[in-house]
Each structure stands twice: as structure tokens, then as C-alpha cells.
């Protein structure tokens, strides 16, 4: 067997240091990529939510004016619209746990679909086969 020289150990040590430096840089860049994707997703979801709230507000006012026209009274029309949205809010409070489960499930599913593509792409699928007694004996 050949005797190791200090120069070989020095070169090996430099290679190990370079390897860990590159791995650390890769880890930083990967974390930055995931963080920026998450921030972009959060910002776009917030903007979409703001527009949905504005559309809901416009719908509420439109419904109130429509009911006011049907009932020939602004007070009755806006009162009926308020009653409708109050009943809707009470229904949501009553079914709060179920609604939270649905929203959490959607949020988690969207997160994993958007931010974990690499896990899905690298996933190894194992074929499901049924083993019978005849297969074992042959």
C-alpha cells in the first residue's frame, strides 16, 4: 500500500472544504428560492383577497339597491340585505370548524402543489402488485 503524504491530505482537506462551501451556498440559494416563492404567493393571494372583498362589497350594495327597488323603500331593501348577510354570518359561525377544515385543506394542497414540485418530480413510485400463493410456490 502506498504511503499518504501531507500534500495528499492537504488536497483532500481543500476538496472537503470546497464541497461544504458549495453545499452551503446551494442550501442558501434553495432557501432563498422557497422563501421568495412563498412571499410572492402570499402577496398575490392578498391582492386577490382584496379584490374579492371589493367585489363582495359591490354585490352587497347591488343586492341592497335591488331589494330597495322591489320593496319601494331604501330602508326595507337595505334592511333585508343586512338581514341576509347577518344570517349568512351566523351560518358561517355555526359551521366554523367545517369551514376552517375546508379552507386549511385547500391552502395546504395549494402550497404543496406550488412549492414542492421537486418532491413530486423525484418521487419514486412502487408498483402495486398482488402476490398470491401460486406465485410463491412456483
JSON list of C-alpha atoms in Angstrom, two decimals:
[
{"chain": "A", "resi": 1, "resn": "UNK", "atom": "CA", "xyz": [0.00, 0.00, 0.00]},
{"chain": "A", "resi": 2, "resn": "UNK", "atom": "CA", "xyz": [1.20, 3.48, -0.85]},
{"chain": "A", "resi": 3, "resn": "UNK", "atom": "CA", "xyz": [2.06, 5.86, 1.99]},
{"chain": "A", "resi": 4, "resn": "UNK", "atom": "CA", "xyz": [-0.08, 9.02, 2.20]},
{"chain": "A", "resi": 5, "resn": "UNK", "atom": "CA", "xyz": [1.83, 12.28, 2.02]},
{"chain": "A", "resi": 6, "resn": "UNK", "atom": "CA", "xyz": [0.87, 15.55, 3.71]},
{"chain": "A", "resi": 7, "resn": "UNK", "atom": "CA", "xyz": [0.26, 17.07, 0.27]},
{"chain": "A", "resi": 8, "resn": "UNK", "atom": "CA", "xyz": [-2.42, 14.43, -0.41]},
{"chain": "A", "resi": 9, "resn": "UNK", "atom": "CA", "xyz": [-4.13, 15.21, 2.89]},
{"chain": "A", "resi": 10, "resn": "UNK", "atom": "CA", "xyz": [-3.93, 18.93, 2.17]},
{"chain": "A", "resi": 11, "resn": "UNK", "atom": "CA", "xyz": [-5.54, 18.45, -1.24]},
{"chain": "A", "resi": 12, "resn": "UNK", "atom": "CA", "xyz": [-8.19, 16.21, 0.30]},
{"chain": "A", "resi": 13, "resn": "UNK", "atom": "CA", "xyz": [-8.87, 18.77, 3.03]},
{"chain": "A", "resi": 14, "resn": "UNK", "atom": "CA", "xyz": [-9.21, 21.54, 0.42]},
{"chain": "A", "resi": 15, "resn": "UNK", "atom": "CA", "xyz": [-11.64, 19.40, -1.58]},
{"chain": "A", "resi": 16, "resn": "UNK", "atom": "CA", "xyz": [-13.72, 18.73, 1.54]},
{"chain": "A", "resi": 17, "resn": "UNK", "atom": "CA", "xyz": [-13.81, 22.46, 2.39]},
{"chain": "A", "resi": 18, "resn": "UNK", "atom": "CA", "xyz": [-14.81, 23.32, -1.18]},
{"chain": "A", "resi": 19, "resn": "UNK", "atom": "CA", "xyz": [-17.53, 20.65, -1.13]},
{"chain": "A", "resi": 20, "resn": "UNK", "atom": "CA", "xyz": [-19.06, 22.03, 2.08]},
{"chain": "A", "resi": 21, "resn": "UNK", "atom": "CA", "xyz": [-18.79, 25.61, 0.81]},
{"chain": "A", "resi": 22, "resn": "UNK", "atom": "CA", "xyz": [-20.71, 24.65, -2.33]},
{"chain": "A", "resi": 23, "resn": "UNK", "atom": "CA", "xyz": [-23.30, 22.69, -0.32]},
{"chain": "A", "resi": 24, "resn": "UNK", "atom": "CA", "xyz": [-23.81, 25.69, 1.99]},
{"chain": "A", "resi": 25, "resn": "UNK", "atom": "CA", "xyz": [-24.25, 28.00, -0.99]},
{"chain": "A", "resi": 26, "resn": "UNK", "atom": "CA", "xyz": [-26.74, 25.57, -2.52]},
{"chain": "A", "resi": 27, "resn": "UNK", "atom": "CA", "xyz": [-28.67, 25.45, 0.75]},
{"chain": "A", "resi": 28, "resn": "UNK", "atom": "CA", "xyz": [-28.78, 29.27, 0.93]},
{"chain": "A", "resi": 29, "resn": "UNK", "atom": "CA", "xyz": [-29.98, 29.59, -2.67]},
{"chain": "A", "resi": 30, "resn": "UNK", "atom": "CA", "xyz": [-32.58, 26.87, -2.19]},
{"chain": "A", "resi": 31, "resn": "UNK", "atom": "CA", "xyz": [-33.91, 28.56, 0.95]},
{"chain": "A", "resi": 32, "resn": "UNK", "atom": "CA", "xyz": [-33.99, 31.91, -0.84]},
{"chain": "A", "resi": 33, "resn": "UNK", "atom": "CA", "xyz": [-35.91, 30.39, -3.74]},
{"chain": "A", "resi": 34, "resn": "UNK", "atom": "CA", "xyz": [-38.51, 28.80, -1.46]},
{"chain": "A", "resi": 35, "resn": "UNK", "atom": "CA", "xyz": [-38.82, 31.98, 0.60]},
{"chain": "A", "resi": 36, "resn": "UNK", "atom": "CA", "xyz": [-39.30, 34.18, -2.44]},
{"chain": "A", "resi": 37, "resn": "UNK", "atom": "CA", "xyz": [-41.89, 31.79, -3.90]},
{"chain": "A", "resi": 38, "resn": "UNK", "atom": "CA", "xyz": [-43.75, 31.81, -0.60]},
{"chain": "A", "resi": 39, "resn": "UNK", "atom": "CA", "xyz": [-43.62, 35.61, -0.36]},
{"chain": "A", "resi": 40, "resn": "UNK", "atom": "CA", "xyz": [-44.81, 36.02, -3.96]},
{"chain": "A", "resi": 41, "resn": "UNK", "atom": "CA", "xyz": [-47.65, 33.58, -3.31]},
{"chain": "A", "resi": 42, "resn": "UNK", "atom": "CA", "xyz": [-48.64, 35.44, -0.15]},
{"chain": "A", "resi": 43, "resn": "UNK", "atom": "CA", "xyz": [-48.64, 38.81, -1.92]},
{"chain": "A", "resi": 44, "resn": "UNK", "atom": "CA", "xyz": [-50.68, 37.60, -4.89]},
{"chain": "A", "resi": 45, "resn": "UNK", "atom": "CA", "xyz": [-53.17, 35.82, -2.61]},
{"chain": "A", "resi": 46, "resn": "UNK", "atom": "CA", "xyz": [-53.56, 39.01, -0.56]},
{"chain": "A", "resi": 47, "resn": "UNK", "atom": "CA", "xyz": [-54.22, 41.06, -3.70]},
{"chain": "A", "resi": 48, "resn": "UNK", "atom": "CA", "xyz": [-56.77, 38.51, -4.92]},
{"chain": "A", "resi": 49, "resn": "UNK", "atom": "CA", "xyz": [-58.45, 38.56, -1.50]},
{"chain": "A", "resi": 50, "resn": "UNK", "atom": "CA", "xyz": [-58.69, 42.37, -1.56]},
{"chain": "A", "resi": 51, "resn": "UNK", "atom": "CA", "xyz": [-60.34, 42.28, -5.00]},
{"chain": "A", "resi": 52, "resn": "UNK", "atom": "CA", "xyz": [-62.73, 39.53, -3.87]},
{"chain": "A", "resi": 53, "resn": "UNK", "atom": "CA", "xyz": [-63.72, 41.62, -0.84]},
{"chain": "A", "resi": 54, "resn": "UNK", "atom": "CA", "xyz": [-64.33, 44.65, -3.08]},
{"chain": "A", "resi": 55, "resn": "UNK", "atom": "CA", "xyz": [-66.48, 42.50, -5.40]},
{"chain": "A", "resi": 56, "resn": "UNK", "atom": "CA", "xyz": [-68.39, 41.16, -2.39]},
{"chain": "A", "resi": 57, "resn": "UNK", "atom": "CA", "xyz": [-69.00, 44.70, -1.15]},
{"chain": "A", "resi": 58, "resn": "UNK", "atom": "CA", "xyz": [-70.25, 45.74, -4.61]},
{"chain": "A", "resi": 59, "resn": "UNK", "atom": "CA", "xyz": [-72.52, 42.68, -4.66]},
{"chain": "A", "resi": 60, "resn": "UNK", "atom": "CA", "xyz": [-73.92, 43.58, -1.24]},
{"chain": "A", "resi": 61, "resn": "UNK", "atom": "CA", "xyz": [-74.68, 47.16, -2.26]},
{"chain": "A", "resi": 62, "resn": "UNK", "atom": "CA", "xyz": [-76.19, 46.00, -5.56]},
{"chain": "A", "resi": 63, "resn": "UNK", "atom": "CA", "xyz": [-78.40, 43.50, -3.74]},
{"chain": "A", "resi": 64, "resn": "UNK", "atom": "CA", "xyz": [-79.49, 46.18, -1.29]},
{"chain": "A", "resi": 65, "resn": "UNK", "atom": "CA", "xyz": [-80.43, 48.60, -4.08]},
{"chain": "A", "resi": 66, "resn": "UNK", "atom": "CA", "xyz": [-82.21, 45.82, -6.00]},
{"chain": "A", "resi": 67, "resn": "UNK", "atom": "CA", "xyz": [-84.26, 44.88, -2.94]},
{"chain": "A", "resi": 68, "resn": "UNK", "atom": "CA", "xyz": [-84.93, 48.59, -2.31]},
{"chain": "A", "resi": 69, "resn": "UNK", "atom": "CA", "xyz": [-86.38, 48.85, -5.82]},
{"chain": "A", "resi": 70, "resn": "UNK", "atom": "CA", "xyz": [-88.54, 45.77, -5.32]},
{"chain": "A", "resi": 71, "resn": "UNK", "atom": "CA", "xyz": [-89.82, 46.91, -1.92]},
{"chain": "A", "resi": 72, "resn": "UNK", "atom": "CA", "xyz": [-90.08, 50.61, -2.88]},
{"chain": "A", "resi": 73, "resn": "UNK", "atom": "CA", "xyz": [-88.15, 51.58, 0.25]},
{"chain": "A", "resi": 74, "resn": "UNK", "atom": "CA", "xyz": [-84.43, 52.06, 0.82]},
{"chain": "A", "resi": 75, "resn": "UNK", "atom": "CA", "xyz": [-84.85, 51.18, 4.47]},
{"chain": "A", "resi": 76, "resn": "UNK", "atom": "CA", "xyz": [-86.60, 47.87, 3.74]},
{"chain": "A", "resi": 77, "resn": "UNK", "atom": "CA", "xyz": [-84.19, 46.97, 0.93]},
{"chain": "A", "resi": 78, "resn": "UNK", "atom": "CA", "xyz": [-81.03, 47.65, 2.91]},
{"chain": "A", "resi": 79, "resn": "UNK", "atom": "CA", "xyz": [-82.64, 46.04, 5.98]},
{"chain": "A", "resi": 80, "resn": "UNK", "atom": "CA", "xyz": [-83.38, 42.83, 4.04]},
{"chain": "A", "resi": 81, "resn": "UNK", "atom": "CA", "xyz": [-79.85, 42.79, 2.61]},
{"chain": "A", "resi": 82, "resn": "UNK", "atom": "CA", "xyz": [-78.43, 43.29, 6.11]},
{"chain": "A", "resi": 83, "resn": "UNK", "atom": "CA", "xyz": [-80.63, 40.51, 7.46]},
{"chain": "A", "resi": 84, "resn": "UNK", "atom": "CA", "xyz": [-79.49, 38.18, 4.68]},
{"chain": "A", "resi": 85, "resn": "UNK", "atom": "CA", "xyz": [-75.80, 38.84, 5.34]},
{"chain": "A", "resi": 86, "resn": "UNK", "atom": "CA", "xyz": [-76.33, 38.59, 9.11]},
{"chain": "A", "resi": 87, "resn": "UNK", "atom": "CA", "xyz": [-77.93, 35.17, 8.65]},
{"chain": "A", "resi": 88, "resn": "UNK", "atom": "CA", "xyz": [-75.08, 34.17, 6.35]},
{"chain": "A", "resi": 89, "resn": "UNK", "atom": "CA", "xyz": [-72.55, 35.26, 9.01]},
{"chain": "A", "resi": 90, "resn": "UNK", "atom": "CA", "xyz": [-74.42, 33.29, 11.70]},
{"chain": "A", "resi": 91, "resn": "UNK", "atom": "CA", "xyz": [-74.42, 30.22, 9.48]},
{"chain": "A", "resi": 92, "resn": "UNK", "atom": "CA", "xyz": [-70.68, 30.59, 8.97]},
{"chain": "A", "resi": 93, "resn": "UNK", "atom": "CA", "xyz": [-70.12, 30.93, 12.73]},
{"chain": "A", "resi": 94, "resn": "UNK", "atom": "CA", "xyz": [-72.25, 27.85, 13.33]},
{"chain": "A", "resi": 95, "resn": "UNK", "atom": "CA", "xyz": [-70.26, 25.78, 10.78]},
{"chain": "A", "resi": 96, "resn": "UNK", "atom": "CA", "xyz": [-66.93, 27.47, 11.58]},
{"chain": "A", "resi": 97, "resn": "UNK", "atom": "CA", "xyz": [-65.00, 24.24, 12.27]},
{"chain": "A", "resi": 98, "resn": "UNK", "atom": "CA", "xyz": [-66.06, 22.63, 9.00]},
{"chain": "A", "resi": 99, "resn": "UNK", "atom": "CA", "xyz": [-65.28, 25.79, 7.02]},
{"chain": "A", "resi": 100, "resn": "UNK", "atom": "CA", "xyz": [-61.84, 26.07, 8.68]},
{"chain": "A", "resi": 101, "resn": "UNK", "atom": "CA", "xyz": [-61.06, 22.44, 7.75]},
{"chain": "A", "resi": 102, "resn": "UNK", "atom": "CA", "xyz": [-62.03, 23.05, 4.13]},
{"chain": "A", "resi": 103, "resn": "UNK", "atom": "CA", "xyz": [-60.02, 26.28, 3.86]},
{"chain": "A", "resi": 104, "resn": "UNK", "atom": "CA", "xyz": [-56.98, 24.74, 5.60]},
{"chain": "A", "resi": 105, "resn": "UNK", "atom": "CA", "xyz": [-57.12, 21.72, 3.28]},
{"chain": "A", "resi": 106, "resn": "UNK", "atom": "CA", "xyz": [-57.26, 23.95, 0.21]},
{"chain": "A", "resi": 107, "resn": "UNK", "atom": "CA", "xyz": [-54.39, 26.13, 1.48]},
{"chain": "A", "resi": 108, "resn": "UNK", "atom": "CA", "xyz": [-52.18, 23.14, 2.28]},
{"chain": "A", "resi": 109, "resn": "UNK", "atom": "CA", "xyz": [-52.94, 21.47, -1.05]},
{"chain": "A", "resi": 110, "resn": "UNK", "atom": "CA", "xyz": [-52.12, 24.68, -2.96]},
{"chain": "A", "resi": 111, "resn": "UNK", "atom": "CA", "xyz": [-48.88, 25.11, -1.02]},
{"chain": "A", "resi": 112, "resn": "UNK", "atom": "CA", "xyz": [-47.66, 21.60, -1.76]},
{"chain": "A", "resi": 113, "resn": "UNK", "atom": "CA", "xyz": [-48.74, 21.78, -5.41]},
{"chain": "A", "resi": 114, "resn": "UNK", "atom": "CA", "xyz": [-46.87, 25.06, -5.93]},
{"chain": "A", "resi": 115, "resn": "UNK", "atom": "CA", "xyz": [-43.82, 24.79, -3.71]},
{"chain": "A", "resi": 116, "resn": "UNK", "atom": "CA", "xyz": [-42.99, 21.12, -3.57]},
{"chain": "A", "resi": 117, "resn": "UNK", "atom": "CA", "xyz": [-42.80, 20.24, -7.26]},
{"chain": "A", "resi": 118, "resn": "UNK", "atom": "CA", "xyz": [-39.31, 18.84, -6.74]},
{"chain": "A", "resi": 119, "resn": "UNK", "atom": "CA", "xyz": [-40.66, 16.33, -4.22]},
{"chain": "A", "resi": 120, "resn": "UNK", "atom": "CA", "xyz": [-43.34, 15.19, -6.63]},
{"chain": "A", "resi": 121, "resn": "UNK", "atom": "CA", "xyz": [-40.93, 15.02, -9.59]},
{"chain": "A", "resi": 122, "resn": "UNK", "atom": "CA", "xyz": [-38.37, 12.99, -7.64]},
{"chain": "A", "resi": 123, "resn": "UNK", "atom": "CA", "xyz": [-40.94, 10.69, -6.06]},
{"chain": "A", "resi": 124, "resn": "UNK", "atom": "CA", "xyz": [-40.35, 7.04, -6.81]},
{"chain": "A", "resi": 125, "resn": "UNK", "atom": "CA", "xyz": [-43.50, 5.09, -7.36]},
{"chain": "A", "resi": 126, "resn": "UNK", "atom": "CA", "xyz": [-43.62, 1.48, -6.33]},
{"chain": "A", "resi": 127, "resn": "UNK", "atom": "CA", "xyz": [-45.88, -0.65, -8.49]},
{"chain": "A", "resi": 128, "resn": "UNK", "atom": "CA", "xyz": [-48.63, -2.29, -6.50]},
{"chain": "A", "resi": 129, "resn": "UNK", "atom": "CA", "xyz": [-48.82, -5.99, -7.25]},
{"chain": "A", "resi": 130, "resn": "UNK", "atom": "CA", "xyz": [-50.75, -8.70, -5.55]},
{"chain": "A", "resi": 131, "resn": "UNK", "atom": "CA", "xyz": [-48.81, -11.74, -4.51]},
{"chain": "A", "resi": 132, "resn": "UNK", "atom": "CA", "xyz": [-50.76, -14.95, -4.46]},
{"chain": "A", "resi": 133, "resn": "UNK", "atom": "CA", "xyz": [-49.94, -18.35, -3.02]},
{"chain": "A", "resi": 134, "resn": "UNK", "atom": "CA", "xyz": [-49.42, -19.68, -6.55]},
{"chain": "A", "resi": 135, "resn": "UNK", "atom": "CA", "xyz": [-46.69, -17.08, -7.17]},
{"chain": "A", "resi": 136, "resn": "UNK", "atom": "CA", "xyz": [-44.81, -18.12, -4.04]},
{"chain": "A", "resi": 137, "resn": "UNK", "atom": "CA", "xyz": [-44.83, -21.84, -4.77]},
{"chain": "A", "resi": 138, "resn": "UNK", "atom": "CA", "xyz": [-43.52, -21.50, -8.35]}
]
